[in-house]
Amino acid sequence: MFQRIMVANRGEIALRIIRACREMGIEVVAVYSEADRGAPYLSLANQAICIGPALASESYLNIPRLISAAEIADVQAIHPGYGFLSENAHFAEVCQSCKIEFIGPPHEAMRQLGNKNEARKLAKNAGVKVVPGSEGLITSEEEAVALASQMGYPVLIKASAGGGGRGMRVAHNDIALKTGLASASQEAENAFKDGSVYMEKYIEQPRHVEVQVIGDQHGNLVHLWERDCSLQRRHQKLVEESPAPNLPPSVREAICAAALKLVKAANYYSAGTVEFLVDKNNDFYFIEVNTRIQVEHPVTELVTGVDLIKEMIRVAAGEKLSFTQKDIVHRGASFEVRVNAEDPAHNYRPSPGKITKWQLPGGPGVRVDTHATAGYTVPSNYDSMVAKLLVHAPDRMQAVARMRRALAEFQVEGIATTLPLLREIFQNMAFVEGRVDTTFIERTYYNKG
Ligand code: MV4
């Protein structure tokens, strides 16, 4: 096992990893930008190193600075958390060449799965159903128009390098398809320096169901059941839950089996998430793999009892998974809500600043993952999430009641937050009955103005 590791991240996930290390008896080195200097969670690490200015490209995204810090601190491994460099195959490769273990998947799998067209190809070859669409990349307008007329509109143009909805265009006719191809490709070229696109049939009002997987370097791979992450606003998740509500057991088993089949074909290890769209008939289609630990991983931790961060560290050190598939029992229901420093009164624009009151919920079945405290100033340089509130209960209705109770206890002053919206969602009858899809938030709240 490692004696000393570095966390190449900030905020709640840095704290989450620091805590795992403390419990494992591993020394942990934190890094921080000038914007995070003095943040309370840094004092819980054995050492904290400033890696540069607030601008992420000069700190949390800066590979030479991170590697220098790792070498100065003499760590054996780096945990990237989520966001920043967590899905950067080049960074994982640089770590390897510097004899520092990257706590994540093998860089080959990261590179292959990070390209959505390649991931789609892999899924097809592994016998995992993908959304009907192009054979590979779109190479001409004529090809796209012919395929669309064969499949029927609407279609969705997607960037191979895409993420977070960037480089994506819906088209309902030939003209929109032609302009969409050009603009999606241009957007992807600008954002990712890769303008390649492919096409899929557009699934209307899908649910987003993702499967947590984890594997070791000895060929063991297990799934830890699914999460439903359908409640999103502009590709930002608001609520996640497990199990996915109203998903027939046979479909659920089939989705988890498909996820395992796919990651096995990629020779995957470490933690990962396989994403699917589920349509109104409960037909499901693979869309992409996230080759990192995700924000919503604690939803799975609550229903399975597995500590995903500790397990990631163990498998990176070459140890075997501490459980097998048959040891995994899904128990009860859990929800996560993301509390963001955003202002509902101003179209959810970021609301950084000093937190003057910070009263957290507690009691049975409640978990709060946060780096914030009363007196903490939320910097304006990074994403706006200030806390994740999770509940666990014997069934979904009790989990809803518990979340309502916890949301009522949670009191914040000094910054605006998404708490009022979250409280509304947990009173919405369609949501409470589990009738959710990825258009729910826009349909229910956003059109109100
Ligand atoms: C889709 C889709 C409908 N049909 N693909 C959005 C980001 C990327 N992860 C995939 N996304 C979608 N792909 C087809 N063929 C709808 C979405 C989508 C979506 C997916 C999951 C969660 C939220 C979403 C919000 C809007 C669109």
CSV table of C-alpha atoms and ligand atoms in Angstrom, one decimal:
chain,number,residue,atom,x,y,z
A,1,MET,CA,0.0,0.0,0.0
A,2,PHE,CA,1.0,3.6,-0.6
A,3,GLN,CA,2.6,5.5,2.3
A,4,ARG,CA,2.0,8.9,0.9
A,5,ILE,CA,-0.3,10.3,-1.9
A,6,MET,CA,-1.2,13.7,-3.4
A,7,VAL,CA,-4.7,15.0,-4.1
A,8,ALA,CA,-4.7,17.0,-7.4
A,9,ASN,CA,-8.0,18.7,-6.7
A,10,ARG,CA,-9.9,21.1,-4.4
A,11,GLY,CA,-13.1,21.5,-2.5
A,12,GLU,CA,-15.3,18.7,-1.2
A,13,ILE,CA,-13.7,16.0,-3.3
A,14,ALA,CA,-10.2,16.9,-2.0
A,15,LEU,CA,-11.6,16.7,1.5
A,16,ARG,CA,-13.3,13.4,0.7
A,17,ILE,CA,-10.0,11.9,-0.4
A,18,ILE,CA,-8.1,13.4,2.5
A,19,ARG,CA,-10.5,11.7,4.9
A,20,ALA,CA,-10.2,8.3,3.1
A,21,CYS,CA,-6.4,8.6,3.4
A,22,ARG,CA,-6.5,9.4,7.1
A,23,GLU,CA,-8.6,6.3,7.8
A,24,MET,CA,-6.3,4.2,5.7
A,25,GLY,CA,-3.1,5.4,7.5
A,26,ILE,CA,-1.8,7.0,4.3
A,27,GLU,CA,-0.1,10.4,4.5
A,28,VAL,CA,-1.8,12.9,2.2
A,29,VAL,CA,-0.6,16.0,0.5
A,30,ALA,CA,-3.0,18.6,-0.6
A,31,VAL,CA,-2.4,21.2,-3.3
A,32,TYR,CA,-4.1,24.6,-3.6
A,33,SER,CA,-4.3,27.7,-5.8
A,34,GLU,CA,-4.0,31.2,-4.5
A,35,ALA,CA,-7.8,31.4,-4.5
A,36,ASP,CA,-8.0,28.4,-2.1
A,37,ARG,CA,-5.2,29.6,0.2
A,38,GLY,CA,-6.2,29.1,3.9
A,39,ALA,CA,-9.3,26.9,3.0
A,40,PRO,CA,-10.2,25.0,6.1
A,41,TYR,CA,-10.0,21.5,4.6
A,42,LEU,CA,-6.3,22.0,3.7
A,43,SER,CA,-5.3,21.8,7.4
A,44,LEU,CA,-6.6,18.2,7.5
A,45,ALA,CA,-3.9,17.1,5.1
A,46,ASN,CA,-0.4,16.3,6.3
A,47,GLN,CA,1.0,18.9,4.0
A,48,ALA,CA,-0.4,21.6,1.6
A,49,ILE,CA,1.5,23.0,-1.3
A,50,CYS,CA,0.6,26.1,-3.3
A,51,ILE,CA,0.7,25.3,-7.0
A,52,GLY,CA,-0.1,28.6,-8.6
A,53,PRO,CA,-2.6,31.4,-9.2
A,54,ALA,CA,-6.4,31.1,-9.1
A,55,LEU,CA,-6.7,30.5,-12.9
A,56,ALA,CA,-7.1,26.7,-13.2
A,57,SER,CA,-4.9,26.5,-16.3
A,58,GLU,CA,-2.1,27.7,-14.1
A,59,SER,CA,-2.8,25.5,-11.1
A,60,TYR,CA,-5.2,22.6,-10.9
A,61,LEU,CA,-4.9,22.0,-14.7
A,62,ASN,CA,-1.2,22.6,-14.9
A,63,ILE,CA,0.6,19.3,-15.3
A,64,PRO,CA,4.2,20.5,-14.8
A,65,ARG,CA,3.3,22.3,-11.6
A,66,LEU,CA,1.4,19.3,-10.2
A,67,ILE,CA,4.2,16.9,-11.1
A,68,SER,CA,6.7,19.2,-9.4
A,69,ALA,CA,4.6,19.3,-6.3
A,70,ALA,CA,4.3,15.5,-6.3
A,71,GLU,CA,8.1,15.1,-6.6
A,72,ILE,CA,8.9,17.7,-4.0
A,73,ALA,CA,6.4,16.1,-1.6
A,74,ASP,CA,7.7,12.6,-2.6
A,75,VAL,CA,4.3,11.0,-3.1
A,76,GLN,CA,3.8,7.6,-4.6
A,77,ALA,CA,0.5,8.3,-6.2
A,78,ILE,CA,-1.9,11.1,-7.3
A,79,HIS,CA,-5.7,11.0,-6.9
A,80,PRO,CA,-7.2,13.4,-9.5
A,81,GLY,CA,-10.8,13.6,-8.0
A,82,TYR,CA,-13.4,14.7,-10.6
A,83,GLY,CA,-13.2,17.4,-13.2
A,84,PHE,CA,-9.8,19.1,-13.8
A,85,LEU,CA,-7.3,16.4,-15.0
A,86,SER,CA,-9.3,13.4,-13.9
A,87,GLU,CA,-10.1,12.2,-17.5
A,88,ASN,CA,-6.9,13.4,-19.1
A,89,ALA,CA,-5.2,10.3,-20.5
A,90,HIS,CA,-2.0,12.4,-21.2
A,91,PHE,CA,-1.8,13.3,-17.5
A,92,ALA,CA,-2.2,9.7,-16.5
A,93,GLU,CA,0.6,8.8,-18.9
A,94,VAL,CA,2.9,11.6,-17.6
A,95,CYS,CA,2.3,10.3,-14.0
A,96,GLN,CA,3.3,6.8,-15.1
A,97,SER,CA,6.5,8.0,-16.8
A,98,CYS,CA,7.4,9.9,-13.7
A,99,LYS,CA,6.9,6.7,-11.6
A,100,ILE,CA,3.9,8.1,-9.8
A,101,GLU,CA,0.8,6.0,-9.7
A,102,PHE,CA,-2.3,7.6,-11.2
A,103,ILE,CA,-5.3,6.6,-9.0
A,104,GLY,CA,-7.6,5.9,-11.9
A,105,PRO,CA,-8.1,3.7,-14.9
A,106,PRO,CA,-5.2,2.7,-17.3
A,107,HIS,CA,-4.5,5.5,-19.7
A,108,GLU,CA,-5.2,3.3,-22.7
A,109,ALA,CA,-8.8,2.8,-21.5
A,110,MET,CA,-9.1,6.5,-20.7
A,111,ARG,CA,-8.1,7.5,-24.2
A,112,GLN,CA,-10.3,4.9,-26.0
A,113,LEU,CA,-13.4,5.6,-23.9
A,114,GLY,CA,-12.8,9.4,-23.8
A,115,ASN,CA,-13.5,9.4,-27.5
A,116,LYS,CA,-17.2,8.9,-27.7
A,117,ASN,CA,-17.1,7.6,-31.3
A,118,GLU,CA,-14.5,5.0,-30.2
A,119,ALA,CA,-16.5,4.1,-27.1
A,120,ARG,CA,-19.5,3.6,-29.4
A,121,LYS,CA,-17.5,1.3,-31.6
A,122,LEU,CA,-16.2,-0.7,-28.6
A,123,ALA,CA,-19.8,-1.1,-27.3
A,124,LYS,CA,-21.1,-2.4,-30.7
A,125,ASN,CA,-18.2,-4.9,-30.9
A,126,ALA,CA,-18.9,-6.0,-27.3
A,127,GLY,CA,-22.6,-6.6,-28.1
A,128,VAL,CA,-23.8,-3.6,-26.1
A,129,LYS,CA,-26.7,-1.8,-27.8
A,130,VAL,CA,-26.0,1.8,-28.8
A,131,VAL,CA,-28.5,4.4,-30.1
A,132,PRO,CA,-29.2,3.7,-33.8
A,133,GLY,CA,-27.0,6.1,-35.8
A,134,SER,CA,-24.0,6.5,-38.0
A,135,GLU,CA,-21.5,3.6,-38.5
A,136,GLY,CA,-18.7,5.9,-37.5
A,137,LEU,CA,-17.7,9.5,-38.1
A,138,ILE,CA,-19.7,11.7,-40.4
A,139,THR,CA,-17.6,12.5,-43.4
A,140,SER,CA,-20.0,14.4,-45.6
A,141,GLU,CA,-23.3,16.3,-45.6
A,142,GLU,CA,-24.7,13.9,-48.2
A,143,GLU,CA,-24.0,10.9,-46.0
A,144,ALA,CA,-25.6,12.6,-43.0
A,145,VAL,CA,-28.7,13.6,-45.0
A,146,ALA,CA,-29.1,10.1,-46.5
A,147,LEU,CA,-28.8,8.5,-43.0
A,148,ALA,CA,-31.3,10.9,-41.5
A,149,SER,CA,-33.9,10.2,-44.2
A,150,GLN,CA,-33.4,6.5,-43.6
A,151,MET,CA,-33.6,6.7,-39.7
A,152,GLY,CA,-36.2,9.5,-39.6
A,153,TYR,CA,-35.9,12.9,-37.8
A,154,PRO,CA,-35.1,14.1,-35.2
A,155,VAL,CA,-31.4,13.2,-35.1
A,156,LEU,CA,-28.7,14.3,-32.8
A,157,ILE,CA,-25.2,15.3,-34.0
A,158,LYS,CA,-22.6,14.6,-31.3
A,159,ALA,CA,-18.9,15.5,-31.1
A,160,SER,CA,-16.5,12.5,-30.6
A,161,ALA,CA,-14.6,14.6,-28.0
A,162,GLY,CA,-17.8,16.1,-26.6
A,163,GLY,CA,-18.9,16.4,-23.0
A,164,GLY,CA,-21.4,18.4,-21.0
A,165,GLY,CA,-23.5,18.9,-24.1
A,166,ARG,CA,-20.9,20.8,-26.0
A,167,GLY,CA,-20.7,20.0,-29.7
A,168,MET,CA,-24.3,18.6,-29.7
A,169,ARG,CA,-27.0,19.7,-32.1
A,170,VAL,CA,-30.6,18.4,-32.6
A,171,ALA,CA,-31.9,18.5,-36.1
A,172,HIS,CA,-35.5,18.1,-37.2
A,173,ASN,CA,-34.9,18.5,-41.0
A,174,ASP,CA,-32.3,18.5,-43.7
A,175,ILE,CA,-31.5,22.2,-43.5
A,176,ALA,CA,-31.1,22.1,-39.7
A,177,LEU,CA,-28.9,19.0,-40.1
A,178,LYS,CA,-26.5,20.7,-42.5
A,179,THR,CA,-26.1,23.9,-40.4
A,180,GLY,CA,-26.0,21.7,-37.3
A,181,LEU,CA,-23.1,19.6,-38.7
A,182,ALA,CA,-21.0,22.7,-39.4
A,183,SER,CA,-21.7,24.4,-36.0
A,184,ALA,CA,-21.3,21.2,-33.9
A,185,SER,CA,-18.0,20.5,-35.7
A,186,GLN,CA,-16.8,24.0,-35.3
A,187,GLU,CA,-17.8,24.2,-31.6
A,188,ALA,CA,-15.9,20.9,-31.0
A,189,GLU,CA,-12.9,22.0,-32.9
A,190,ASN,CA,-12.7,25.2,-30.8
A,191,ALA,CA,-13.4,23.4,-27.5
A,192,PHE,CA,-11.4,20.2,-28.0
A,193,LYS,CA,-9.3,20.7,-31.1
A,194,ASP,CA,-11.2,17.7,-32.6
A,195,GLY,CA,-14.1,18.6,-34.9
A,196,SER,CA,-15.1,15.0,-35.6
A,197,VAL,CA,-18.8,14.3,-35.2
A,198,TYR,CA,-21.2,11.3,-35.5
A,199,MET,CA,-24.9,11.0,-35.5
A,200,GLU,CA,-27.6,9.3,-33.5
A,201,LYS,CA,-31.4,9.0,-33.6
A,202,TYR,CA,-32.6,11.6,-31.1
A,203,ILE,CA,-34.3,9.9,-28.1
A,204,GLU,CA,-37.1,12.1,-26.8
A,205,GLN,CA,-37.4,12.6,-23.1
A,206,PRO,CA,-35.0,9.9,-22.1
A,207,ARG,CA,-34.0,8.9,-18.6
A,208,HIS,CA,-30.3,9.0,-17.7
A,209,VAL,CA,-29.3,5.8,-15.9
A,210,GLU,CA,-25.7,5.2,-15.1
A,211,VAL,CA,-24.0,2.1,-13.7
A,212,GLN,CA,-21.1,2.3,-11.2
A,213,VAL,CA,-18.4,-0.1,-11.9
A,214,ILE,CA,-15.1,-0.8,-10.2
A,215,GLY,CA,-12.3,-3.2,-11.0
A,216,ASP,CA,-8.8,-4.2,-9.9
A,217,GLN,CA,-5.6,-4.9,-11.9
A,218,HIS,CA,-6.2,-8.7,-11.5
A,219,GLY,CA,-9.1,-8.8,-13.9
A,220,ASN,CA,-11.9,-8.5,-11.3
A,221,LEU,CA,-14.7,-6.1,-12.3
A,222,VAL,CA,-17.9,-5.7,-10.5
A,223,HIS,CA,-20.9,-3.4,-10.9
A,224,LEU,CA,-22.4,-1.5,-7.9
A,225,TRP,CA,-25.9,-1.1,-9.4
A,226,GLU,CA,-27.3,2.0,-11.0
A,227,ARG,CA,-28.1,5.7,-10.3
A,228,ASP,CA,-30.8,7.7,-12.0
A,229,CYS,CA,-29.4,11.1,-12.8
A,230,SER,CA,-32.3,12.4,-15.0
A,231,LEU,CA,-32.8,15.6,-13.0
A,232,GLN,CA,-30.5,18.0,-14.7
A,233,ARG,CA,-30.5,21.6,-15.8
A,234,ARG,CA,-28.3,22.6,-18.7
A,235,HIS,CA,-26.3,19.4,-18.3
A,236,GLN,CA,-25.7,20.1,-14.6
A,237,LYS,CA,-27.1,17.4,-12.4
A,238,LEU,CA,-29.3,18.5,-9.5
A,239,VAL,CA,-30.6,15.3,-8.0
A,240,GLU,CA,-29.3,11.7,-8.2
A,241,GLU,CA,-30.8,8.6,-6.7
A,242,SER,CA,-30.4,4.8,-6.4
A,243,PRO,CA,-32.2,2.6,-7.3
A,244,ALA,CA,-33.6,4.2,-10.5
A,245,PRO,CA,-37.3,4.5,-9.8
A,246,ASN,CA,-39.9,2.6,-11.8
A,247,LEU,CA,-37.2,0.5,-13.6
A,248,PRO,CA,-38.4,-3.1,-14.0
A,249,PRO,CA,-35.9,-5.5,-12.3
A,250,SER,CA,-35.2,-7.4,-15.6
A,251,VAL,CA,-34.2,-4.1,-17.3
A,252,ARG,CA,-32.1,-3.1,-14.3
A,253,GLU,CA,-30.2,-6.4,-14.4
A,254,ALA,CA,-29.7,-6.1,-18.1
A,255,ILE,CA,-28.3,-2.5,-17.9
A,256,CYS,CA,-25.8,-3.5,-15.2
A,257,ALA,CA,-24.8,-6.6,-17.2
A,258,ALA,CA,-24.3,-4.5,-20.3
A,259,ALA,CA,-22.1,-2.0,-18.4
A,260,LEU,CA,-19.9,-4.8,-17.1
A,261,LYS,CA,-19.6,-6.3,-20.6
A,262,LEU,CA,-18.4,-3.0,-21.9
A,263,VAL,CA,-15.8,-2.2,-19.3
A,264,LYS,CA,-14.5,-5.8,-19.6
A,265,ALA,CA,-14.0,-5.2,-23.3
A,266,ALA,CA,-12.0,-2.1,-22.5
A,267,ASN,CA,-9.7,-3.9,-20.0
A,268,TYR,CA,-10.8,-1.4,-17.4
A,269,TYR,CA,-9.9,-1.1,-13.8
A,270,SER,CA,-10.5,1.5,-11.1
A,271,ALA,CA,-13.8,3.2,-10.7
A,272,GLY,CA,-15.9,4.2,-13.7
A,273,THR,CA,-19.5,5.0,-14.8
A,274,VAL,CA,-21.3,3.6,-17.8
A,275,GLU,CA,-24.1,5.9,-19.0
A,276,PHE,CA,-27.2,4.8,-20.7
A,277,LEU,CA,-30.3,6.5,-22.0
A,278,VAL,CA,-33.6,4.7,-21.2
A,279,ASP,CA,-36.6,5.5,-23.4
A,280,LYS,CA,-40.3,5.4,-22.7
A,281,ASN,CA,-40.4,1.7,-23.6
A,282,ASN,CA,-37.6,1.0,-21.2
A,283,ASP,CA,-35.3,0.2,-24.1
A,284,PHE,CA,-31.8,1.3,-23.1
A,285,TYR,CA,-28.8,2.5,-25.1
A,286,PHE,CA,-25.2,3.0,-24.1
A,287,ILE,CA,-24.0,6.6,-24.6
A,288,GLU,CA,-20.7,7.1,-22.9
A,289,VAL,CA,-18.3,6.1,-20.1
A,290,ASN,CA,-17.0,8.5,-17.4
A,291,THR,CA,-13.5,7.3,-16.6
A,292,ARG,CA,-13.3,9.0,-13.2
A,293,ILE,CA,-14.9,9.0,-9.7
A,294,GLN,CA,-18.1,11.1,-10.1
A,295,VAL,CA,-19.6,13.8,-7.9
A,296,GLU,CA,-22.6,11.5,-7.2
A,297,HIS,CA,-20.5,8.4,-6.1
A,298,PRO,CA,-21.8,8.6,-2.4
A,299,VAL,CA,-25.3,7.7,-3.6
A,300,THR,CA,-23.8,4.3,-4.5
A,301,GLU,CA,-21.8,4.2,-1.3
A,302,LEU,CA,-25.0,4.6,0.8
A,303,VAL,CA,-26.9,1.7,-0.8
A,304,THR,CA,-23.9,-0.7,-1.1
A,305,GLY,CA,-21.7,0.2,1.9
A,306,VAL,CA,-18.7,0.2,-0.4
A,307,ASP,CA,-16.1,3.1,0.1
A,308,LEU,CA,-15.3,3.9,-3.5
A,309,ILE,CA,-12.4,6.2,-2.8
A,310,LYS,CA,-10.6,3.7,-0.5
A,311,GLU,CA,-11.3,1.0,-3.1
A,312,MET,CA,-9.8,3.1,-5.9
A,313,ILE,CA,-6.7,3.7,-3.8
A,314,ARG,CA,-6.4,0.0,-3.0
A,315,VAL,CA,-6.6,-1.2,-6.6
A,316,ALA,CA,-4.2,1.6,-7.8
A,317,ALA,CA,-1.7,0.1,-5.3
A,318,GLY,CA,-2.2,-3.3,-7.0
A,319,GLU,CA,-4.4,-4.9,-4.4
A,320,LYS,CA,-7.4,-6.9,-5.2
A,321,LEU,CA,-10.9,-5.6,-4.7
A,322,SER,CA,-12.0,-6.2,-1.2
A,323,PHE,CA,-15.3,-7.8,-2.4
A,324,THR,CA,-16.7,-9.8,-5.3
A,325,GLN,CA,-20.0,-9.4,-7.2
A,326,LYS,CA,-21.9,-11.7,-4.9
A,327,ASP,CA,-20.9,-9.7,-1.8
A,328,ILE,CA,-22.7,-6.6,-3.2
A,329,VAL,CA,-26.1,-6.1,-1.8
A,330,HIS,CA,-28.2,-3.1,-2.7
A,331,ARG,CA,-30.0,-1.9,0.4
A,332,GLY,CA,-32.7,0.7,0.6
A,333,ALA,CA,-32.9,4.0,-1.4
A,334,SER,CA,-30.7,7.0,-1.4
A,335,PHE,CA,-30.8,10.5,-2.9
A,336,GLU,CA,-28.2,13.2,-3.4
A,337,VAL,CA,-28.9,16.8,-4.0
A,338,ARG,CA,-26.2,19.3,-5.1
A,339,VAL,CA,-26.2,22.6,-3.2
A,340,ASN,CA,-24.7,25.2,-5.5
A,341,ALA,CA,-23.8,28.8,-4.7
A,342,GLU,CA,-26.1,30.1,-7.4
A,343,ASP,CA,-28.8,32.7,-7.4
A,344,PRO,CA,-32.3,31.5,-8.4
A,345,ALA,CA,-33.4,35.1,-8.7
A,346,HIS,CA,-30.9,35.7,-11.4
A,347,ASN,CA,-31.2,32.6,-13.6
A,348,TYR,CA,-28.9,30.6,-11.4
A,349,ARG,CA,-25.8,32.7,-12.0
A,350,PRO,CA,-22.9,31.9,-9.7
A,351,SER,CA,-23.3,33.6,-6.2
A,352,PRO,CA,-19.8,33.4,-4.7
A,353,GLY,CA,-19.0,35.2,-1.5
A,354,LYS,CA,-18.7,34.8,2.3
A,355,ILE,CA,-21.0,32.3,4.0
A,356,THR,CA,-22.3,34.0,7.2
A,357,LYS,CA,-24.6,31.2,8.4
A,358,TRP,CA,-24.1,27.5,7.7
A,359,GLN,CA,-26.4,25.2,9.6
A,360,LEU,CA,-26.1,21.6,8.4
A,361,PRO,CA,-28.8,18.9,8.7
A,362,GLY,CA,-28.0,15.8,10.6
A,363,GLY,CA,-29.6,12.8,12.3
A,364,PRO,CA,-30.4,9.3,11.0
A,365,GLY,CA,-29.5,8.5,7.4
A,366,VAL,CA,-28.1,11.9,6.5
A,367,ARG,CA,-24.7,12.6,5.0
A,368,VAL,CA,-23.3,15.9,4.0
A,369,ASP,CA,-20.1,16.1,1.9
A,370,THR,CA,-18.8,19.7,2.0
A,371,HIS,CA,-15.6,21.7,2.4
A,372,ALA,CA,-17.6,24.8,3.4
A,373,THR,CA,-18.0,26.2,6.9
A,374,ALA,CA,-19.5,29.3,8.5
A,375,GLY,CA,-17.1,32.1,7.6
A,376,TYR,CA,-15.8,30.4,4.5
A,377,THR,CA,-15.6,32.4,1.3
A,378,VAL,CA,-16.8,30.6,-1.9
A,379,PRO,CA,-14.3,31.7,-4.5
A,380,SER,CA,-15.6,32.8,-7.9
A,381,ASN,CA,-13.0,30.9,-9.9
A,382,TYR,CA,-14.3,27.4,-9.8
A,383,ASP,CA,-17.6,25.5,-10.0
A,384,SER,CA,-20.3,26.6,-7.7
A,385,MET,CA,-21.0,23.4,-5.7
A,386,VAL,CA,-20.7,24.0,-2.0
A,387,ALA,CA,-22.2,20.8,-0.6
A,388,LYS,CA,-23.7,17.5,-1.4
A,389,LEU,CA,-26.6,16.5,0.8
A,390,LEU,CA,-27.4,12.7,0.8
A,391,VAL,CA,-30.0,10.6,2.6
A,392,HIS,CA,-30.4,6.9,2.9
A,393,ALA,CA,-33.6,5.1,4.0
A,394,PRO,CA,-35.2,1.7,3.8
A,395,ASP,CA,-37.3,2.7,0.7
A,396,ARG,CA,-37.8,5.6,-1.7
A,397,MET,CA,-40.8,7.2,0.1
A,398,GLN,CA,-38.9,7.3,3.4
A,399,ALA,CA,-35.9,8.7,1.6
A,400,VAL,CA,-38.1,11.5,0.2
A,401,ALA,CA,-39.4,12.3,3.6
A,402,ARG,CA,-35.9,12.3,5.0
A,403,MET,CA,-34.6,14.6,2.3
A,404,ARG,CA,-37.5,17.0,2.8
A,405,ARG,CA,-36.7,17.0,6.5
A,406,ALA,CA,-32.9,17.5,5.9
A,407,LEU,CA,-33.5,20.3,3.3
A,408,ALA,CA,-35.7,22.1,5.9
A,409,GLU,CA,-32.8,21.9,8.4
A,410,PHE,CA,-30.2,23.2,6.0
A,411,GLN,CA,-29.8,26.9,6.6
A,412,VAL,CA,-27.4,29.1,4.6
A,413,GLU,CA,-27.0,32.9,4.6
A,414,GLY,CA,-24.5,35.2,2.9
A,415,ILE,CA,-24.7,33.4,-0.5
A,416,ALA,CA,-27.6,32.4,-2.6
A,417,THR,CA,-28.0,28.7,-3.1
A,418,THR,CA,-30.1,26.1,-5.1
A,419,LEU,CA,-31.7,25.0,-1.8
A,420,PRO,CA,-35.1,26.6,-2.5
A,421,LEU,CA,-35.3,24.8,-5.9
A,422,LEU,CA,-34.3,21.5,-4.3
A,423,ARG,CA,-37.1,21.9,-1.7
A,424,GLU,CA,-39.6,22.6,-4.5
A,425,ILE,CA,-38.4,19.5,-6.4
A,426,PHE,CA,-39.0,17.3,-3.4
A,427,GLN,CA,-42.6,18.6,-3.2
A,428,ASN,CA,-43.3,18.0,-6.9
A,429,MET,CA,-45.7,15.0,-7.3
A,430,ALA,CA,-44.3,13.8,-10.6
A,431,PHE,CA,-40.8,13.7,-9.0
A,432,VAL,CA,-42.0,12.1,-5.8
A,433,GLU,CA,-43.7,9.4,-7.9
A,434,GLY,CA,-40.5,8.8,-9.8
A,435,ARG,CA,-41.8,10.0,-13.1
A,436,VAL,CA,-38.6,11.7,-14.2
A,437,ASP,CA,-36.7,12.2,-17.4
A,438,THR,CA,-34.0,14.6,-18.5
A,439,THR,CA,-36.4,17.3,-19.7
A,440,PHE,CA,-38.2,17.5,-16.3
A,441,ILE,CA,-36.5,20.5,-14.9
A,442,GLU,CA,-36.8,22.6,-18.0
A,443,ARG,CA,-40.5,21.5,-18.5
A,444,THR,CA,-41.4,22.1,-14.9
A,445,TYR,CA,-39.4,25.1,-13.7
A,446,TYR,CA,-37.4,26.7,-16.4
A,447,ASN,CA,-40.3,27.7,-18.7
A,448,LYS,CA,-41.9,29.6,-15.8
A,449,GLY,CA,-39.3,32.3,-16.4
B,1,MV4,C1,-28.8,12.0,-26.2
B,1,MV4,C2,-30.1,12.5,-26.0
B,1,MV4,C3,-31.1,12.0,-26.8
B,1,MV4,N1,-30.8,11.2,-27.8
B,1,MV4,N2,-28.6,11.2,-27.3
B,1,MV4,C4,-26.5,15.0,-23.3
B,1,MV4,C5,-25.0,15.0,-22.9
B,1,MV4,C6,-24.5,13.7,-23.3
B,1,MV4,N3,-24.0,13.1,-22.1
B,1,MV4,C7,-25.5,12.9,-24.0
B,1,MV4,N4,-26.7,13.7,-23.9
B,1,MV4,C8,-27.9,13.3,-24.5
B,1,MV4,N5,-27.7,12.4,-25.5
B,1,MV4,C9,-29.6,10.8,-28.0
B,1,MV4,N6,-29.3,9.9,-29.1
B,1,MV4,C10,-30.2,13.4,-24.9
B,1,MV4,C11,-29.1,13.8,-24.2
B,1,MV4,C12,-29.4,14.7,-23.2
B,1,MV4,C13,-29.2,14.4,-21.8
B,1,MV4,C14,-28.7,13.2,-21.5
B,1,MV4,C15,-28.5,12.8,-20.2
B,1,MV4,C16,-28.9,13.7,-19.2
B,1,MV4,C17,-29.3,15.0,-19.5
B,1,MV4,C18,-29.5,15.3,-20.8
B,1,MV4,C19,-30.0,16.6,-21.2
B,1,MV4,C20,-30.2,16.9,-22.4
B,1,MV4,C21,-29.9,16.0,-23.5
